[in-house]
Short mmCIF file of C-alpha atoms in Angstrom, two decimals:
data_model
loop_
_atom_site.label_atom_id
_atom_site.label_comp_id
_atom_site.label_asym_id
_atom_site.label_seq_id
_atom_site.Cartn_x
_atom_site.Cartn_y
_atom_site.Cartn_z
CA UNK D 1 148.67 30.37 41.05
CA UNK D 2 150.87 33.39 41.73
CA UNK D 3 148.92 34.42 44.87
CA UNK D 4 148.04 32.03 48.00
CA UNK D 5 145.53 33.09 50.28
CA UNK D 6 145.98 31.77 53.89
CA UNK D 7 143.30 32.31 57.03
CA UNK D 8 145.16 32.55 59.99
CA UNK D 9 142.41 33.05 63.21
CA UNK D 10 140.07 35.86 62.01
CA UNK D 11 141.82 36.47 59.22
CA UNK D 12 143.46 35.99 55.87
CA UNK D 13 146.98 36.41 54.87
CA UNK D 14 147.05 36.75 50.64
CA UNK D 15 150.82 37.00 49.49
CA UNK D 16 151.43 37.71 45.69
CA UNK D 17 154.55 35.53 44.89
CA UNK D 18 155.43 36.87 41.40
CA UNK D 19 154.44 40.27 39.19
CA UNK D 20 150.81 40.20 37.98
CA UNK D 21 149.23 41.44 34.63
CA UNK D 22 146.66 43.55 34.60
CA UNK D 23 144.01 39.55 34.16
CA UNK D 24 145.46 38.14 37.47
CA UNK D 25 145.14 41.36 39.57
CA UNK D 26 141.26 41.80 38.67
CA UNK D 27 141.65 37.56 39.88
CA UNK D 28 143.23 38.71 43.35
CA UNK D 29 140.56 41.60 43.60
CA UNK D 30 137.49 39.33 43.38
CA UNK D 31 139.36 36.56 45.45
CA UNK D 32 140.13 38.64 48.19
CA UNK D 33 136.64 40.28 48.54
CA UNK D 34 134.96 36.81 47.97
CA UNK D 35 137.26 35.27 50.48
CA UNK D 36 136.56 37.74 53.36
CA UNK D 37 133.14 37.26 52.66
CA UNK D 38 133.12 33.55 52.72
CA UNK D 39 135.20 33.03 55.88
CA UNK D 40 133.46 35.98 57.65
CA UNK D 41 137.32 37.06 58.06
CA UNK D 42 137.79 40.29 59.80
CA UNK D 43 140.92 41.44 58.38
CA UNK D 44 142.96 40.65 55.17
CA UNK D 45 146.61 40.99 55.22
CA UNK D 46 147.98 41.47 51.24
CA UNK D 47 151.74 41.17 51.14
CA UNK D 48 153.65 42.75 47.92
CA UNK D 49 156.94 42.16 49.28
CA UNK D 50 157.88 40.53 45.94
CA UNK D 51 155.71 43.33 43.89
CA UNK D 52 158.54 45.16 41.45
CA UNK D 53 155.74 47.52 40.11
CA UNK D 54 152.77 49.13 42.12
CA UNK D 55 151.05 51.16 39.24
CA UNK D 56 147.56 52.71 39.26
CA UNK D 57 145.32 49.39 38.35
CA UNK D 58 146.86 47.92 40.82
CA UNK D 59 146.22 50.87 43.67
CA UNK D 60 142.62 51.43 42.12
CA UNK D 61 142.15 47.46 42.52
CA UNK D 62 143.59 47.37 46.52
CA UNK D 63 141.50 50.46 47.03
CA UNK D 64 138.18 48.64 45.38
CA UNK D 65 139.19 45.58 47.97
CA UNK D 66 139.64 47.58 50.86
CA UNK D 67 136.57 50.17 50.23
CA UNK D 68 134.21 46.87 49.76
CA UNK D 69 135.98 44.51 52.84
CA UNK D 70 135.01 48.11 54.53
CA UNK D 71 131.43 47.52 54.38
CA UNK D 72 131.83 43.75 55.93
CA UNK D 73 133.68 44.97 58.73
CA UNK D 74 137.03 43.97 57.97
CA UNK D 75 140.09 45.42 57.86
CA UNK D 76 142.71 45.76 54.92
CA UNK D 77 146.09 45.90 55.44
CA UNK D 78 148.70 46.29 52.71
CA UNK D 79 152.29 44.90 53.90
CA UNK D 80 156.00 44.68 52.20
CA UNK D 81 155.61 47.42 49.65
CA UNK D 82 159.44 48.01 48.48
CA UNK D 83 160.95 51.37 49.25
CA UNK D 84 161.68 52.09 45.27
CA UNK D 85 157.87 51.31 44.90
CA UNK D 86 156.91 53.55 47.67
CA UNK D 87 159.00 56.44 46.06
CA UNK D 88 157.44 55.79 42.67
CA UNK D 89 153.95 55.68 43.96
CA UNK D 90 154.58 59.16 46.11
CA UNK D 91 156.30 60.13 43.27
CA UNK D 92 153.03 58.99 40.58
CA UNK D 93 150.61 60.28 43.36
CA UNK D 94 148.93 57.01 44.23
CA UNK D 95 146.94 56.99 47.16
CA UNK D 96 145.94 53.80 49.13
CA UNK D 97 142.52 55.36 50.11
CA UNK D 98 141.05 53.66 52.86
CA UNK D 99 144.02 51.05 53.42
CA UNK D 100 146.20 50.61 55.71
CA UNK D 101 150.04 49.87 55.74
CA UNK D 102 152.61 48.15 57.92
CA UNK D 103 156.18 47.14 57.33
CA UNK D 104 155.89 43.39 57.01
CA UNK D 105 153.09 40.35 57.72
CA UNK D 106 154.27 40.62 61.44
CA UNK D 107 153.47 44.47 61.63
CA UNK D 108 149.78 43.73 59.62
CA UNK D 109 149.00 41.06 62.09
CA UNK D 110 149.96 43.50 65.63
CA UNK D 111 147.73 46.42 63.59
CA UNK D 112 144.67 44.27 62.97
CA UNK D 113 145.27 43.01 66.76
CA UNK D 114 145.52 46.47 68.29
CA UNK Z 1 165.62 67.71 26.60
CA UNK Z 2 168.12 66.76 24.00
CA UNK Z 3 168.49 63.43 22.38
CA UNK Z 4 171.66 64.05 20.84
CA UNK Z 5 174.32 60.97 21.20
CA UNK Z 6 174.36 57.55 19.79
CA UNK Z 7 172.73 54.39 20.91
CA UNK Z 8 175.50 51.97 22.52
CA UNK Z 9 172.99 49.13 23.64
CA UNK Z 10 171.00 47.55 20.84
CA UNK Z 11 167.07 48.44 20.51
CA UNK Z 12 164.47 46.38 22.29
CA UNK Z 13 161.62 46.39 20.43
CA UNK Z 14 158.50 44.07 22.59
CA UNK Z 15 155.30 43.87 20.69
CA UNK Z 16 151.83 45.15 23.10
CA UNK Z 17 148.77 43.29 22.32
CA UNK Z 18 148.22 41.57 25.80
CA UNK Z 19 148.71 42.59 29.58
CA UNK Z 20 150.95 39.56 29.58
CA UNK Z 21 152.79 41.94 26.98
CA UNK Z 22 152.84 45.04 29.25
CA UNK Z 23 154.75 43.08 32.00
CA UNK Z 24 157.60 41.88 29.52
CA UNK Z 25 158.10 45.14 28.39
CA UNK Z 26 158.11 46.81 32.07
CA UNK Z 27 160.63 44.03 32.62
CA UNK Z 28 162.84 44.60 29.87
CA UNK Z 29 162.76 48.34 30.84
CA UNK Z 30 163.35 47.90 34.63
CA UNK Z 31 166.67 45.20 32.58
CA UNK Z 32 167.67 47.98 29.91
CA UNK Z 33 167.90 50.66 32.91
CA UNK Z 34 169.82 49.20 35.03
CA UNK Z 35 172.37 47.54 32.06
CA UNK Z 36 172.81 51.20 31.05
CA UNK Z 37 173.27 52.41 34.67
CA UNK Z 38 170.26 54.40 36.30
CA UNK Z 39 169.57 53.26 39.98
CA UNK Z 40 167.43 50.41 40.78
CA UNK Z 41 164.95 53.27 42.10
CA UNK Z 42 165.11 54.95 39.02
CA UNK Z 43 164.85 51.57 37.50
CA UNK Z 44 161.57 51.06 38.85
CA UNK Z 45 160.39 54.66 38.19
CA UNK Z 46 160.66 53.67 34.25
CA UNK Z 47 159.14 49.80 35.20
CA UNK Z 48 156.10 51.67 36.52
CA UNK Z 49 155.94 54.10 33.69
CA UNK Z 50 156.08 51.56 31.22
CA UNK Z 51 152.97 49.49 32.55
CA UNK Z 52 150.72 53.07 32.30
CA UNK Z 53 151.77 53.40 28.72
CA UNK Z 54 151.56 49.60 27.85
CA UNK Z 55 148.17 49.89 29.08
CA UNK Z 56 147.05 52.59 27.24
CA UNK Z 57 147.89 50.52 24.18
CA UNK Z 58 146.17 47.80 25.03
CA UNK Z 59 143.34 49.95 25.99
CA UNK Z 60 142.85 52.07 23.63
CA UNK Z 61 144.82 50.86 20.36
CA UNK Z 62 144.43 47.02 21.33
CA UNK Z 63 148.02 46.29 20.40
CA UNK Z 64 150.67 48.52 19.35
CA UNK Z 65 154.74 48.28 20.27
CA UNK Z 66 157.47 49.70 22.58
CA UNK Z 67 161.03 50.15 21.66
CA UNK Z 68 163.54 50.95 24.27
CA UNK Z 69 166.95 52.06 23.65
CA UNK Z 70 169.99 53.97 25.55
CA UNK Z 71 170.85 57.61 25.40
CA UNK Z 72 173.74 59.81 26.03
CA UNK Z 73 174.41 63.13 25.99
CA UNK Z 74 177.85 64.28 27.29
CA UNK Z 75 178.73 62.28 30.75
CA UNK Z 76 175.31 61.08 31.41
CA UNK Z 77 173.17 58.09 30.40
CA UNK Z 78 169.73 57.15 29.74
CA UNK Z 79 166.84 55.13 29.05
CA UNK Z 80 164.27 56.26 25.99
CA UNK Z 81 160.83 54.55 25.85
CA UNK Z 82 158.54 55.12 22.92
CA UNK Z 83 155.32 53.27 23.03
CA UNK Z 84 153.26 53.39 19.44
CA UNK Z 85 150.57 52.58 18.53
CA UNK Z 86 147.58 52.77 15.52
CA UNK Z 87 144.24 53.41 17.54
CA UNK Z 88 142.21 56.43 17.16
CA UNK Z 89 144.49 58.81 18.70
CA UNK Z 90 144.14 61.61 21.10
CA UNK Z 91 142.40 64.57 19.82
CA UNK Z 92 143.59 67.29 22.75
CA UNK Z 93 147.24 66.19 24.04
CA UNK Z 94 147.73 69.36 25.34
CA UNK Z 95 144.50 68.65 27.17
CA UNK Z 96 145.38 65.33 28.86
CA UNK Z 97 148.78 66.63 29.97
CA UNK Z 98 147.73 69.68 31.30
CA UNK Z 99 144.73 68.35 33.36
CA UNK Z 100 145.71 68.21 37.07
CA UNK Z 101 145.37 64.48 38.90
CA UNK Z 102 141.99 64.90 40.27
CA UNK Z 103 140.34 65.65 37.07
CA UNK Z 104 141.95 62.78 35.14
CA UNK Z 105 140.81 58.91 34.19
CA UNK Z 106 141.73 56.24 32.28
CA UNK Z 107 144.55 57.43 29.34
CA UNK Z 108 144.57 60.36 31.04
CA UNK Z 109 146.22 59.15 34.59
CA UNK Z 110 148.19 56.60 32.93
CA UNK Z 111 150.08 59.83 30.92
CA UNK Z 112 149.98 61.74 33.87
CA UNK Z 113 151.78 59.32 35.98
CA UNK Z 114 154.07 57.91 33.37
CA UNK Z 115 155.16 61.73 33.10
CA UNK Z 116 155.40 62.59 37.30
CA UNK Z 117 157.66 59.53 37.00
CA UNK Z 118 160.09 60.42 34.00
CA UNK Z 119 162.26 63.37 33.62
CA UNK Z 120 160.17 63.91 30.08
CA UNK Z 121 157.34 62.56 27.86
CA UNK Z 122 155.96 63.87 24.81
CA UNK Z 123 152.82 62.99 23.18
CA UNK Z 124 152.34 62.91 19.43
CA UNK Z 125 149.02 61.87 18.62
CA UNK Z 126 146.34 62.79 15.55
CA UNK Z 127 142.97 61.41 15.81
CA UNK Z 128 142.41 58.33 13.76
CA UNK Z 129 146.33 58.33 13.05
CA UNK Z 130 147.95 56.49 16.35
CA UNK Z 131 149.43 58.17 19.53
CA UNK Z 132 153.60 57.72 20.00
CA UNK Z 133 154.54 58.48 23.25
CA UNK Z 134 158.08 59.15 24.01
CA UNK Z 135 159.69 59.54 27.32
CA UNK Z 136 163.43 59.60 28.73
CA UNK Z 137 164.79 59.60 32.49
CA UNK Z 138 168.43 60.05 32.96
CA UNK Z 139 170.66 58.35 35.13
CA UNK Z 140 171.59 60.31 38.54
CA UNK Z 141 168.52 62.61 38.75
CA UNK Z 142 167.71 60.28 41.77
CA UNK Z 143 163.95 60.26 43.11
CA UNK Z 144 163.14 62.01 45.68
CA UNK Z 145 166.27 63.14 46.65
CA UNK Z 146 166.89 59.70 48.44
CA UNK Z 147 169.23 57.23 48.34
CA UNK Z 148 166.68 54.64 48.78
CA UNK Z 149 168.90 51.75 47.23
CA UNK Z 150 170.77 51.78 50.36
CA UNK Z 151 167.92 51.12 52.40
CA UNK Z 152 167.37 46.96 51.79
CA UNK Z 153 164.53 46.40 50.78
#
């Protein structure tokens, strides 16, 4: 499996360890929605440190998580994305609707705390 | 933009008929640009443009190829990536790369982006006759006006 999903207290820490097709990132969608659901999690953490590419299935698939985690009461907090990525999203005009950022897993966790 | 100049790396040619597909030939590209010399931020400019128009064939054509080769003109270097396929076509180019981002889905953003992210992409496309796409970015154009591959990561 290229992602793990962790829960850590109230909530779960998914980190993508290698590049996903298009298959596996409709996979990590459903899993990360299902998984907040099952362990009544109140935030999920998704870290793309290792992500190379952030192109729009992607962003339309975080934004589906994050608008549907929404209506459960949790949080979604995207963490790690790559400064090259960043500029190529800005650049692309891909917007993380309705998720939130921080630097790295450390960062996610002190925003879902605040 | 001019094409004029010869090819100094060979052609990389990576048949599209799966997603698994689309992320050997994003890889290749991200390879191929960097080998020839663009930035790793550049580099990843042409990854992410390469995954919108490997999707498009899969999408739309079901399979199709990409071929990515060097450029020069002059003193400066880089990267050309034609994606072709035989699906249906596109009946209006002019259409999908004139729409602004709001109004566009599905072949249409995938363009879109692909083009916000090169220096320049051009559509050739007849309904029921296959769409070639064909899109360059030189090296040293930078993005965003930032060194960002001084910044870790």
């Amino acid at each position: 499996m290229t992602v793990s999903i962790l829960k850590q207290r109230e909530y779960l820490i998914a980190s993508i360890q290698s590049n996903l097709t298009d298959t596996e990132v409709v996979a990590l969608r459903d899993a990360l929605i299902a998984e907040v659901i099952r362990h009544r999690a109140r935030g999920v953490i998704v870290d793309v440190a290792l992500l190379d590419v952030i192109d729009s299935f992607v962003s339309r698939s975080l934004t589906t998580v994050a608008r549907t985690n929404r209506m459960r009461g949790a949080r979604t907090v995207v963490v790690g994305i790559q400064p090259a990525v960043a500029a190529a999203m800005s650049q692309f005009g891909l917007q993380l609707d309705g998720i939130e950022t921080a630097l790295d897993l450390e960062a996610g966790l002190e925003l879902l705390d605040a | 933009m001019t094409s004029r100049g010869h090819a100094a790396m060979n052609e990389i040619r990576v048949p599209i008929a799966s997603d698994a597909d689309a992320v050997t030939a994003r890889q290749h590209g991200r390879e191929a640009a960097l080998r020839i010399g663009l930035s790793r931020s550049e580099a990843t400019f042409v990854a992410t443009a390469i995954s919108e128009i490997a999707r498009n064939v899969t999408t739309h054509a079901g399979s199709g190829e990409i071929v990515i080769h060097e450029v020069r003109d002059g003193e400066r270097v880089g990267i050309v990536v034609i994606a072709h396929d035989e699906g249906p076509g596109i009946a209006d180019v002019g259409a999908v790369l004139a729409s602004d981002y709001a109004s566009t889905a599905g072949l249409g953003l995938g363009l879109w982006g692909a083009r916000q992210l090169m220096d320049d992409l051009e559509i050739t496309s007849e309904p029921g006759k296959g769409t070639t796409v064909t899109m360059r970015k030189w090296s040293g154009m930078g993005v965003l006006g930032i060194d960002l591959d001084n910044h870790g990561s």
